[in-house]
Structure formats: C-alpha cells, structure tokens
Coordinates of C-alpha atoms in Angstrom, one line a residue:
Chain A
M216 CA 0.0 -0.1 0.0
E217 CA 1.2 3.5 -0.8
D218 CA 2.1 5.8 2.1
T219 CA -0.5 8.3 1.0
Q220 CA -3.2 5.5 1.4
I221 CA -1.8 4.5 4.7
I222 CA -1.8 8.1 6.0
E223 CA -5.5 8.4 4.7
L224 CA -6.4 5.4 6.8
Y225 CA -4.9 7.4 9.9
F226 CA -7.1 10.4 8.9
Q227 CA -10.1 8.1 8.8
R228 CA -9.2 6.8 12.1
S229 CA -9.2 3.3 10.7
E230 CA -7.4 0.7 12.7
D231 CA -6.1 -0.8 9.5
A232 CA -3.8 2.1 9.4
V233 CA -1.6 0.5 12.1
I234 CA -1.8 -2.9 10.6
E235 CA -0.8 -1.6 7.2
T236 CA 2.0 0.4 8.8
K237 CA 3.3 -2.6 10.6
K238 CA 3.1 -4.7 7.3
K239 CA 5.0 -2.1 5.3
Y240 CA 7.5 -0.6 7.9
G241 CA 7.4 -3.3 10.6
A242 CA 10.9 -4.7 9.6
Y243 CA 12.3 -1.4 9.2
C244 CA 11.2 -0.2 12.6
N245 CA 12.4 -3.5 14.1
T246 CA 15.8 -2.9 12.6
I247 CA 16.0 0.6 14.1
V248 CA 14.9 -0.5 17.6
C249 CA 17.1 -3.7 17.7
G250 CA 20.0 -1.6 16.8
I251 CA 19.5 0.4 20.0
L252 CA 17.8 -2.0 22.3
K253 CA 19.1 -5.6 22.6
N254 CA 16.4 -6.9 24.9
T255 CA 13.4 -8.1 22.8
E256 CA 10.9 -7.1 25.5
D257 CA 12.0 -3.6 25.7
A258 CA 12.0 -3.3 22.0
E259 CA 8.6 -4.7 21.6
E260 CA 7.3 -2.1 24.2
C261 CA 9.1 0.6 22.4
L262 CA 7.7 -0.4 19.1
N263 CA 4.2 -0.4 20.6
D264 CA 4.7 3.1 22.1
A265 CA 5.9 4.3 18.6
Y266 CA 2.8 2.9 16.9
L267 CA 0.6 4.5 19.6
K268 CA 2.4 7.8 19.1
L269 CA 2.0 7.6 15.3
W270 CA -1.8 6.9 15.8
K271 CA -2.1 10.1 18.1
T272 CA 0.0 12.4 16.0
I273 CA -1.5 11.5 12.7
P274 CA -3.8 13.6 12.3
P275 CA -3.1 16.4 12.6
V276 CA 0.4 15.9 11.3
K277 CA 0.5 14.7 7.8
P278 CA 4.1 13.6 7.2
H279 CA 5.8 14.2 3.9
S280 CA 7.6 10.8 4.2
L281 CA 5.9 8.3 6.4
K282 CA 9.0 6.1 6.3
A283 CA 11.2 9.0 7.8
Y284 CA 8.4 10.1 10.2
I285 CA 8.0 6.6 11.7
G286 CA 11.8 6.1 11.8
R287 CA 12.2 9.3 13.9
I288 CA 9.5 8.4 16.2
V289 CA 10.9 4.7 16.7
R290 CA 14.5 5.9 17.2
N291 CA 13.4 8.6 19.5
S292 CA 11.5 6.1 21.7
A293 CA 14.4 3.7 21.6
L294 CA 16.9 6.2 22.6
S295 CA 14.8 7.4 25.5
A296 CA 14.3 3.9 26.5
Y297 CA 17.9 3.2 26.2
E298 CA 18.6 6.1 28.5
R299 CA 16.1 5.0 31.0
I300 CA 17.5 1.4 31.1
H301 CA 21.0 2.4 31.0
A302 CA 20.7 4.6 34.0
V303 CA 20.2 1.4 36.1
K304 CA 22.1 -1.1 34.0
R305 CA 25.5 -0.5 32.5
G306 CA 27.1 -2.7 29.9
S307 CA 28.8 -2.9 26.6
D308 CA 26.6 -2.6 23.4
T309 CA 26.4 -1.1 20.1
V310 CA 24.9 2.2 21.3
K311 CA 27.5 2.6 24.1
V312 CA 30.3 1.9 21.6
A313 CA 28.7 4.5 19.1
L314 CA 28.5 7.0 21.9
D315 CA 32.1 6.5 22.9
E316 CA 33.1 6.9 19.2
L317 CA 31.2 10.1 19.0
A318 CA 32.7 11.6 22.2
E319 CA 36.1 12.2 20.3
C320 CA 34.3 14.6 17.8
I321 CA 32.7 16.8 20.3
P322 CA 34.5 20.1 20.8
D323 CA 35.8 20.6 24.3
S324 CA 34.2 23.7 25.5
S325 CA 32.8 25.2 28.7
C326 CA 30.2 27.4 26.8
D327 CA 26.4 27.3 27.4
M328 CA 24.4 24.8 25.6
T329 CA 23.8 25.5 22.0
E330 CA 20.5 26.0 20.6
E331 CA 19.1 22.6 19.4
L332 CA 17.9 24.0 16.1
E333 CA 21.2 25.5 15.4
L334 CA 23.1 22.3 16.1
Q335 CA 20.5 20.4 14.0
E336 CA 21.0 22.8 11.1
C337 CA 24.8 22.5 11.5
L338 CA 24.7 18.8 11.4
E339 CA 22.5 18.7 8.5
G340 CA 24.9 21.2 6.6
F341 CA 27.7 19.0 7.5
L342 CA 26.0 15.7 6.3
R343 CA 25.2 17.4 3.0
R344 CA 28.8 18.4 2.4
L345 CA 30.0 14.8 2.7
P346 CA 30.5 12.4 -0.1
K347 CA 27.4 10.2 -0.5
T348 CA 29.0 6.9 0.6
D349 CA 30.5 8.5 3.7
R350 CA 27.3 10.1 4.5
I351 CA 25.5 6.8 4.2
I352 CA 27.9 4.9 6.2
F353 CA 28.0 7.7 9.0
L354 CA 24.2 7.6 9.2
R355 CA 24.1 3.9 9.2
R356 CA 26.4 3.8 12.1
Y357 CA 24.9 6.7 14.2
W358 CA 21.3 6.9 13.0
Y359 CA 20.5 3.4 12.5
M360 CA 23.1 2.2 15.0
S361 CA 24.1 -0.7 12.6
P362 CA 27.1 -2.8 13.5
I363 CA 30.3 -2.2 11.5
K364 CA 30.2 -5.7 10.1
E365 CA 26.6 -5.2 8.8
I366 CA 27.5 -1.8 7.1
A367 CA 30.6 -3.3 5.5
E368 CA 28.7 -6.3 4.2
D369 CA 25.9 -4.1 2.8
H370 CA 28.4 -1.9 1.0
G371 CA 30.8 -4.4 -0.2
L372 CA 33.6 -3.0 1.9
K373 CA 36.0 -4.6 4.4
E374 CA 35.3 -3.7 8.0
T375 CA 38.6 -1.9 8.4
K376 CA 37.5 0.4 5.5
V377 CA 34.2 1.3 7.2
V378 CA 36.1 2.0 10.5
S379 CA 38.5 4.3 8.7
V380 CA 35.5 6.1 6.8
L381 CA 34.0 6.6 10.2
R382 CA 37.2 7.8 11.9
R383 CA 37.7 10.3 9.0
T384 CA 34.2 11.6 9.1
R385 CA 34.2 12.0 12.8
N386 CA 37.4 14.0 12.6
R387 CA 35.7 16.1 9.9
L388 CA 32.7 16.6 12.2
K389 CA 34.7 17.9 14.9
R390 CA 36.6 20.4 13.0
Y391 CA 33.2 21.3 11.3
L392 CA 31.6 22.0 14.6
E393 CA 34.6 23.9 16.0
R394 CA 34.6 26.2 12.9
E395 CA 31.0 26.8 13.1
G396 CA 31.4 27.7 16.9
M397 CA 29.3 24.9 18.1
S398 CA 29.8 23.8 21.7
L399 CA 27.9 21.1 23.5
Chain B
M683 CA 25.5 13.1 28.0
K684 CA 26.9 15.1 25.2
Q685 CA 27.2 12.2 22.8
M686 CA 23.7 11.4 23.4
R687 CA 22.6 15.0 22.4
I688 CA 24.3 14.6 19.2
L689 CA 22.5 11.2 18.7
K690 CA 19.2 12.8 19.6
T691 CA 19.7 16.0 17.4
L692 CA 20.5 13.6 14.5
N693 CA 17.0 12.6 14.8
G694 CA 15.9 16.0 13.3
I695 CA 17.8 15.5 10.0
S696 CA 15.9 15.7 6.8
D697 CA 13.6 12.9 5.5
D698 CA 15.8 12.4 2.4
L699 CA 18.9 11.7 4.4
I700 CA 17.1 9.1 6.5
E701 CA 15.7 7.4 3.5
E702 CA 19.0 7.5 1.7
A703 CA 20.8 5.6 4.5
S704 CA 18.0 3.2 5.3
P705 CA 19.3 -0.4 5.9
D706 CA 16.4 -1.8 3.6
N707 CA 17.6 0.0 0.6
P708 CA 19.1 -2.2 -2.1
K709 CA 22.5 -3.6 -1.1
K710 CA 25.5 -2.4 -2.9
K711 CA 27.4 -5.4 -4.4
A712 CA 31.3 -5.5 -4.2
V713 CA 32.7 -4.6 -7.7
K714 CA 34.8 -7.5 -8.6
P715 CA 38.4 -6.5 -9.9
I716 CA 38.5 -6.4 -13.6
W717 CA 41.9 -8.1 -13.8
K718 CA 40.4 -11.4 -12.8
P719 CA 38.2 -12.0 -15.8
C720 CA 40.8 -10.5 -18.0
L721 CA 43.5 -12.9 -16.7
A722 CA 41.0 -15.8 -17.0
A723 CA 40.3 -14.8 -20.6
A724 CA 43.9 -14.5 -21.4
C725 CA 44.7 -18.0 -20.0
A726 CA 41.6 -19.4 -21.7
I727 CA 42.7 -18.0 -25.1
A728 CA 46.3 -19.0 -24.6
A729 CA 45.2 -22.6 -23.5
L730 CA 42.9 -22.9 -26.5
T731 CA 45.5 -21.7 -29.0
A732 CA 48.0 -24.2 -27.4
G733 CA 45.3 -27.0 -27.5
G734 CA 44.7 -26.2 -31.2
V735 CA 48.3 -26.1 -32.0
L736 CA 49.2 -29.2 -30.1
G737 CA 46.0 -31.1 -30.7
Y738 CA 45.3 -31.4 -27.0
K739 CA 42.1 -30.7 -24.9
N740 CA 43.2 -28.8 -21.9
F741 CA 39.5 -28.6 -20.6
D742 CA 36.9 -31.0 -19.7
R743 CA 33.7 -31.0 -21.6
S744 CA 31.7 -28.6 -19.4
E745 CA 34.6 -26.1 -19.2
E746 CA 35.2 -26.2 -23.0
A747 CA 31.5 -25.6 -23.6
F748 CA 31.5 -22.8 -21.3
I749 CA 34.5 -21.1 -22.9
K750 CA 33.1 -21.6 -26.5
S751 CA 29.7 -20.6 -25.5
D752 CA 28.6 -17.0 -26.4
E753 CA 26.9 -16.8 -23.0
A754 CA 30.4 -17.1 -21.3
S755 CA 31.6 -13.8 -22.8
V756 CA 30.7 -10.3 -22.5
T757 CA 31.8 -7.3 -24.5
V758 CA 33.4 -4.5 -22.4
T759 CA 32.9 -1.2 -24.2
A760 CA 32.8 2.4 -23.0
E761 CA 29.1 1.8 -22.5
N762 CA 29.4 -0.7 -19.7
A763 CA 33.0 -0.2 -18.6
K764 CA 31.9 1.3 -15.3
E765 CA 30.0 -1.9 -14.4
Y766 CA 33.5 -3.6 -14.5
G767 CA 35.2 -1.1 -12.3
L768 CA 36.9 0.8 -15.1
G769 CA 35.7 4.0 -14.2
G770 CA 35.4 7.0 -16.5
G771 CA 34.2 4.7 -19.4
G772 CA 37.6 3.5 -20.5
N773 CA 38.5 0.2 -22.2
I774 CA 40.9 -2.2 -20.8
A775 CA 42.2 -3.0 -24.3
T776 CA 40.8 -2.0 -27.6
D777 CA 40.9 -3.2 -31.1
Q778 CA 40.1 -1.1 -34.2
K779 CA 36.3 -1.3 -33.2
E780 CA 37.1 -0.2 -29.7
K781 CA 35.8 -3.5 -28.3
T782 CA 37.3 -6.3 -26.7
T783 CA 35.8 -9.6 -25.6
V784 CA 36.5 -10.7 -22.1
M785 CA 35.7 -14.1 -20.5
T786 CA 33.8 -13.6 -17.5
T787 CA 32.0 -15.6 -14.7
E788 CA 28.3 -16.2 -14.5
A789 CA 28.0 -14.0 -11.5
T790 CA 29.7 -11.0 -13.1
R791 CA 27.8 -11.3 -16.3
Q792 CA 24.5 -11.1 -14.3
Q793 CA 25.1 -7.6 -13.1
K794 CA 22.7 -5.5 -15.2
P795 CA 24.1 -2.9 -17.3
V796 CA 22.8 0.6 -16.3
Y797 CA 21.0 1.8 -19.4
D798 CA 18.6 4.1 -17.8
I799 CA 19.3 7.7 -17.0
S800 CA 20.1 8.4 -13.4
L801 CA 19.4 12.0 -12.3
S802 CA 20.6 13.5 -9.0
C803 CA 21.2 16.9 -7.7
A804 CA 23.8 18.4 -5.3
E805 CA 21.2 19.8 -2.9
N806 CA 17.7 18.3 -2.2
E807 CA 16.7 20.6 0.4
I808 CA 17.7 24.3 0.6
K809 CA 16.8 26.9 3.3
A810 CA 14.6 29.7 1.9
A811 CA 16.5 33.1 1.5
E812 CA 16.6 36.1 -0.6
G813 CA 17.2 35.6 -4.3
K814 CA 18.3 32.5 -6.2
K815 CA 20.9 29.8 -5.7
P816 CA 22.6 27.8 -8.5
V817 CA 22.2 24.0 -8.0
R818 CA 24.0 21.4 -9.8
F819 CA 22.1 18.6 -11.6
T820 CA 23.9 15.5 -12.9
A821 CA 22.6 12.8 -15.2
E822 CA 24.4 9.6 -16.0
V823 CA 23.2 8.5 -19.4
P824 CA 23.9 5.5 -21.8
A825 CA 27.0 6.0 -24.1
G826 CA 26.1 7.6 -27.4
A827 CA 23.0 9.4 -26.0
S828 CA 22.5 13.0 -27.2
G829 CA 20.1 15.9 -26.4
V830 CA 20.2 15.6 -22.6
F831 CA 17.8 18.0 -21.0
L832 CA 16.7 18.8 -17.5
I833 CA 12.9 19.2 -17.5
G834 CA 11.0 21.0 -14.8
S835 CA 7.8 19.0 -14.0
E836 CA 5.7 21.9 -13.1
D837 CA 6.5 24.4 -15.9
G838 CA 8.0 22.1 -18.6
S839 CA 11.1 24.3 -18.8
R840 CA 14.0 22.6 -20.5
T841 CA 17.7 23.1 -19.6
E842 CA 20.4 21.6 -21.7
M843 CA 22.8 19.2 -19.8
L844 CA 26.4 19.1 -20.9
D845 CA 29.3 16.8 -20.7
D846 CA 31.9 19.5 -21.5
A847 CA 34.1 19.7 -18.4
D848 CA 33.0 23.3 -18.1
N849 CA 32.6 23.3 -14.4
A850 CA 32.1 26.9 -13.9
V851 CA 29.2 27.1 -16.4
S852 CA 27.7 23.7 -16.7
G853 CA 28.9 22.3 -13.5
D854 CA 30.4 19.3 -15.3
D855 CA 33.5 17.7 -13.9
M856 CA 34.8 15.4 -16.8
Q857 CA 34.3 15.6 -20.5
G858 CA 33.2 12.4 -22.2
D859 CA 32.4 10.4 -19.1
G860 CA 28.7 10.0 -19.9
V861 CA 27.8 12.2 -16.9
F862 CA 25.9 15.4 -18.2
S863 CA 25.5 18.3 -15.8
C864 CA 23.8 21.7 -15.6
M865 CA 23.4 24.3 -13.1
L866 CA 20.0 25.9 -12.6
D867 CA 19.0 28.7 -10.5
I868 CA 16.6 27.9 -7.8
D869 CA 14.2 30.6 -6.4
L870 CA 14.7 30.6 -2.7
S871 CA 12.4 33.5 -1.9
V872 CA 9.3 31.3 -1.4
P873 CA 9.1 27.8 0.3
A874 CA 8.4 25.4 -2.7
E875 CA 9.0 22.1 -4.2
Y876 CA 10.5 21.8 -7.5
T877 CA 10.5 18.4 -9.3
F878 CA 12.7 17.7 -12.2
C879 CA 13.5 14.8 -14.7
A880 CA 16.1 14.3 -17.4
E881 CA 15.4 13.2 -20.9
C882 CA 17.8 12.2 -23.7
T883 CA 17.6 10.6 -27.0
S884 CA 19.4 7.2 -27.5
G885 CA 19.1 4.8 -30.5
G886 CA 16.1 6.8 -31.9
S887 CA 14.1 6.5 -28.6
T888 CA 13.7 9.0 -25.8
L889 CA 14.7 8.0 -22.4
R890 CA 13.6 9.5 -19.1
S891 CA 15.2 9.5 -15.7
N892 CA 14.0 9.1 -12.3
E893 CA 12.3 12.2 -10.7
V894 CA 14.3 14.6 -8.4
T895 CA 12.8 17.1 -6.0
V896 CA 14.4 20.2 -4.7
T897 CA 12.6 21.5 -1.6
V898 CA 13.0 25.2 -0.5
Y899 CA 12.1 25.2 3.2
K900 CA 11.8 27.9 5.8
T901 CA 13.3 27.7 9.1
F902 CA 12.3 29.4 12.2
D903 CA 13.8 32.7 13.1
K904 CA 15.0 33.6 16.7
S905 CA 11.8 35.3 17.6
E906 CA 9.6 32.3 16.4
V907 CA 11.9 30.0 18.4
S908 CA 11.6 32.1 21.4
D909 CA 7.8 32.1 21.1
I910 CA 7.7 28.4 20.8
K911 CA 9.9 28.1 23.8
E912 CA 7.6 30.4 25.8
V913 CA 4.5 28.4 24.9
N914 CA 6.3 25.1 25.9
R915 CA 7.6 26.6 29.1
A916 CA 4.1 27.7 30.2
V917 CA 2.5 24.4 29.2
S918 CA 5.2 22.3 30.9
E919 CA 4.9 24.6 34.0
L920 CA 1.2 24.0 34.2
M921 CA 1.4 20.3 33.6
K922 CA 4.2 19.9 36.3
S923 CA 2.1 21.7 38.9
E924 CA 0.7 19.6 41.8
G925 CA -2.6 21.4 41.4
F926 CA -2.8 20.2 37.8
K927 CA -1.7 16.7 38.6
A928 CA -4.5 16.4 41.1
L929 CA -7.2 17.1 38.6
S930 CA -9.3 14.6 36.8
R931 CA -8.6 14.1 33.1
E932 CA -11.5 16.2 31.9
E933 CA -10.5 19.1 34.2
K934 CA -7.0 18.8 33.0
V935 CA -8.1 19.1 29.3
S936 CA -10.2 22.0 30.3
R937 CA -7.4 23.7 32.1
A938 CA -5.0 23.2 29.4
C939 CA -7.4 24.9 27.0
E940 CA -7.8 27.9 29.2
L941 CA -3.9 28.3 29.4
L942 CA -3.8 28.0 25.5
N943 CA -6.5 30.6 25.1
E944 CA -4.8 32.8 27.6
L945 CA -1.5 32.3 25.5
A946 CA -3.4 33.2 22.3
D947 CA -5.1 36.4 23.8
N948 CA -2.3 37.9 25.8
G949 CA 0.8 35.9 25.7
T950 CA 2.9 35.7 28.8
E951 CA 4.5 38.2 31.0
D952 CA 7.7 37.8 29.1
A953 CA 6.2 37.7 25.7
P954 CA 3.0 39.8 25.9
H955 CA 1.6 39.1 22.5
S956 CA -0.4 36.3 21.0
L957 CA 1.7 33.0 21.1
V958 CA -0.9 30.5 19.8
R959 CA -3.5 30.7 17.0
K960 CA -6.7 30.8 18.8
D961 CA -8.8 29.2 16.2
S962 CA -6.5 26.2 16.0
I963 CA -7.0 24.9 19.5
T964 CA -9.0 21.6 19.2
V965 CA -9.6 18.8 21.6
S966 CA -10.0 15.2 20.5
D967 CA -12.9 13.8 22.7
S968 CA -11.8 10.2 22.3
N969 CA -8.2 10.2 23.5
Y970 CA -7.8 13.5 25.3
V971 CA -5.3 15.0 22.8
I972 CA -5.2 18.8 22.3
T973 CA -3.8 20.1 19.2
Y974 CA -2.9 23.7 18.5
R975 CA -0.7 26.0 16.3
Y976 CA 2.1 28.3 17.4
S977 CA 1.7 31.8 16.0
N978 CA 4.0 30.7 13.2
G979 CA 1.8 28.0 12.1
V980 CA 3.6 25.0 13.4
I981 CA 1.4 22.3 15.0
A982 CA 1.8 21.1 18.6
V983 CA 0.1 18.4 20.6
I984 CA -0.7 18.0 24.2
D985 CA -1.2 14.4 25.0
L986 CA -3.3 14.0 28.2
S987 CA -4.4 10.5 27.5
E988 CA -1.8 8.4 29.5
K989 CA 1.2 10.4 30.2
N990 CA 1.2 14.2 30.8
D991 CA 4.0 14.7 28.1
L992 CA 4.2 17.3 25.6
I993 CA 4.8 16.2 21.9
S994 CA 5.6 18.9 19.5

C-alpha cells in the first residue's frame, strides 16, 4: 500500500492504518529498535509506544515521508528507553560503543548549551557536504546504529575500510563543529 | 550526556537523508576486480590456442562448452565499462572497433548494465532566503545518448545538460564520461518544491530519468523559536504543577485549553503578544489530545491520555 493511502487510513481513524504500517514498515522499525535495544521485550514495548504515538499524532500531522517520520519516532522512543534502562544497568553494547566513538568529535568547551535548532542545522549542513558513501556509512552507524560488520557487508567493503571512513568523518565533524562555533 | 545529545539531534535531519541511508535500501554489491576476468580470458585463449596447435584438449567437456559458449563472454565497451570497475568509461584493451571480448564468470555477467538515466542533484533541500541559488544537476546517460535536457515537471522548462568539463558554467567535472550536468538557479524567496527529470535521445528513442525534487524550506527565526519555547515553558509549568496533577482528566483538558486561550489572547509576562493561534485549538474527545498551532503555524500536541507529556 502506498504511504498516502496509509496516511489516509490514519485520517479516517481506521485501525487498518496501524496494521498496514506494521506490514510495510515493521521490519524497518524493528531494525532501528534492535540496533539500539538488545532486549526483545524492551524493543517490543518501544515499538508499541511508537505505533501509539503515530496513531495519536496523525492527524493532525501529515508527514511528507511516512518512512522517515515513523523512523524518527521509533528511534526517539528507543533512545529514550535506552537512557532509562542504561541509567540502571550498564554494559557494553552498540549504542555505548557508538557514543564512545562520537565523544572524540565533540569540541571541548565550557560554553552554554547550543540551541538545538542551530546544532541540528549545523549537522544537516555537515552531512550534505559529505560524499554520498561517507554520509550513508555515517548515518548507518549513528542514525540506524548498525554494527560495523553489517555496514561493511551491505556496502561490499572491508570492516577496516568502514572503520576508517567513520574515523575520518568524525574528525571532519569535530573540525566542522569547531569552525561553526558549536559547543555542547 | 553530550554524545547522546548529538544522537538525539541527528533525529531531526531531513527525510531524504534518513531514507538515503536506510538499511532496507538495495545492497551495494562489491565490484569484482577487472583483472580477474581479464586474466581468466587470457589464460583461456592461450590454452585454447595451445590446445589447437598441439592437438590437446586442456579442458573437460563442461569447461570447453563454457569457454566456447557465447553466454560465457561479455563485451566490455565504453558503454558498460563502469560496471566492471574501469571508471570513466575507458576500455581495458581495444581493437579497431574499440571493443574487446572478455571471458567472465556467470556472477559478473549477471550484473545488469545501467542503461536508464540516473538523475541526481547536489542539494535536495535548501533553506529559503533572498534571491536564487545555483544547484548542480547530474545525469548519467547511456553512451552515445544525445540531447540531454533537464525538464521542470511543473512548468516544462528545458535546460540543456552538458558533458563538457566546463565546471564553472555547466557544473560538469569531466568531459566524455557520460555524466551530463547543468546548473539551474532555484528561487529561494518562497518555500516550494521543484520536481525535475532528465530526458535524452538514444538509439532513436527517448529515455527519461527518475524524478528529483528540490525543496525550498523555511526555518524558524529567533523570535519564532523564542515564542515556541515560551509556550512550551508555560505548558510544561502547568503540567508539572501539583494542582494540575490532582485534577481529573476532563479538568486537565479544560485547564490546558484555558491556558492555550490565555496564551492566544495575551501571551505571557515575558512575551506579551499572541503566542498561539486561537482558532487552531482543538480537543479530541476520544483520547484527550489537544492540538494547536503556534503563532507561526507549526502544529503542537498536548497528550493527556496517559502520560502528561508534550509532543511537538
């Protein structure tokens, strides 16, 4: 079913909307959640929350891209759940490793918190300046939280190559954020 | 945590970037090095020649059939050279017809040649501003194609795309690489979506490309952000108050609407002007969700159904 038809179902308040969304984007949402939360129960709860949020926000929201919209909601819920769970339980996982990797590209500054929108705009600008492959690899790692091995397989690259692309991109991001006067 | 902030902020990137990197997009296959089929071909030809001269059969029946079969060979020309990792449309070795036949494996042969036009542009989303901005469009066309044009879907405008390496004018990087480019001025004064496709003539027929959309979007200025924050602050303050928490769900809806109406009429002490569009405040009876628009038209939602959290 086309996205516009699914969105129309939400506007009609038809329960088929959620069924069709799950049918079309269930696997996609699952990939995002499982990249962040390893526990299947947490992941399932997070997915249910996300579908509920989708149901409550459409309408009035009419997303331009349903895939990106649901992706954002799912990722946001999963990151919040991760924070909640991680406050209690600490361990080594993909998100923790991704966070550790990102730590090195954050400028060291004691300035006040930067406006969310400015930072977002800055990151968007940075991503658009990247070569397409580097951008996709960066987002696969830090948006979809995909493991290095999986990114390498999907792009027909060696794992070491992916690691090196990510390192280079993080260094570029650090320089870019510093140049733009961003502090976190 | 700072890193978590970056991860969360990344959530707000544009739709096209999220879709572009989606794990369920078609996987990119590893390009097999061209020297392998070349070497295999050279060995096969040498072996066949030696076999012919010496009268020996160096291959068993299946191998011989494979080598002799038309299916086992593929012609590498400027048209499909890229597929074999040659880049730039160059040939490995050429005879007078600029063609060479190379033995290759079944797996390599099955890679589909890219004969459709593939159109892309340097920027899919641009922030609205004064004036115009030149945006570079590139189209990869089949070898021998001519008359490559970028066509505006709305107005039917036709802009010629060139493969002339005149980067400053046409935006093209390399001459003769089959990638045609053009620079088009996009009007940034009004938020809008512009859709384009490319068209060319090849072998007497007209080929069309995929569609590419350039979106000119508006971002909030500082006063708009400040107004949104002021509304969010007032709403959060209300929802966190003990008095509000003690109310029944119906009373909470009523109290939240009162606040929104107050914000629409008088604003707050710090921002004494209308912060919410009064006619936009609506309540969903079924699930206790209040929707409203900030003064700049952006929709916001107060969810009182289960958790008293603010979604905007």
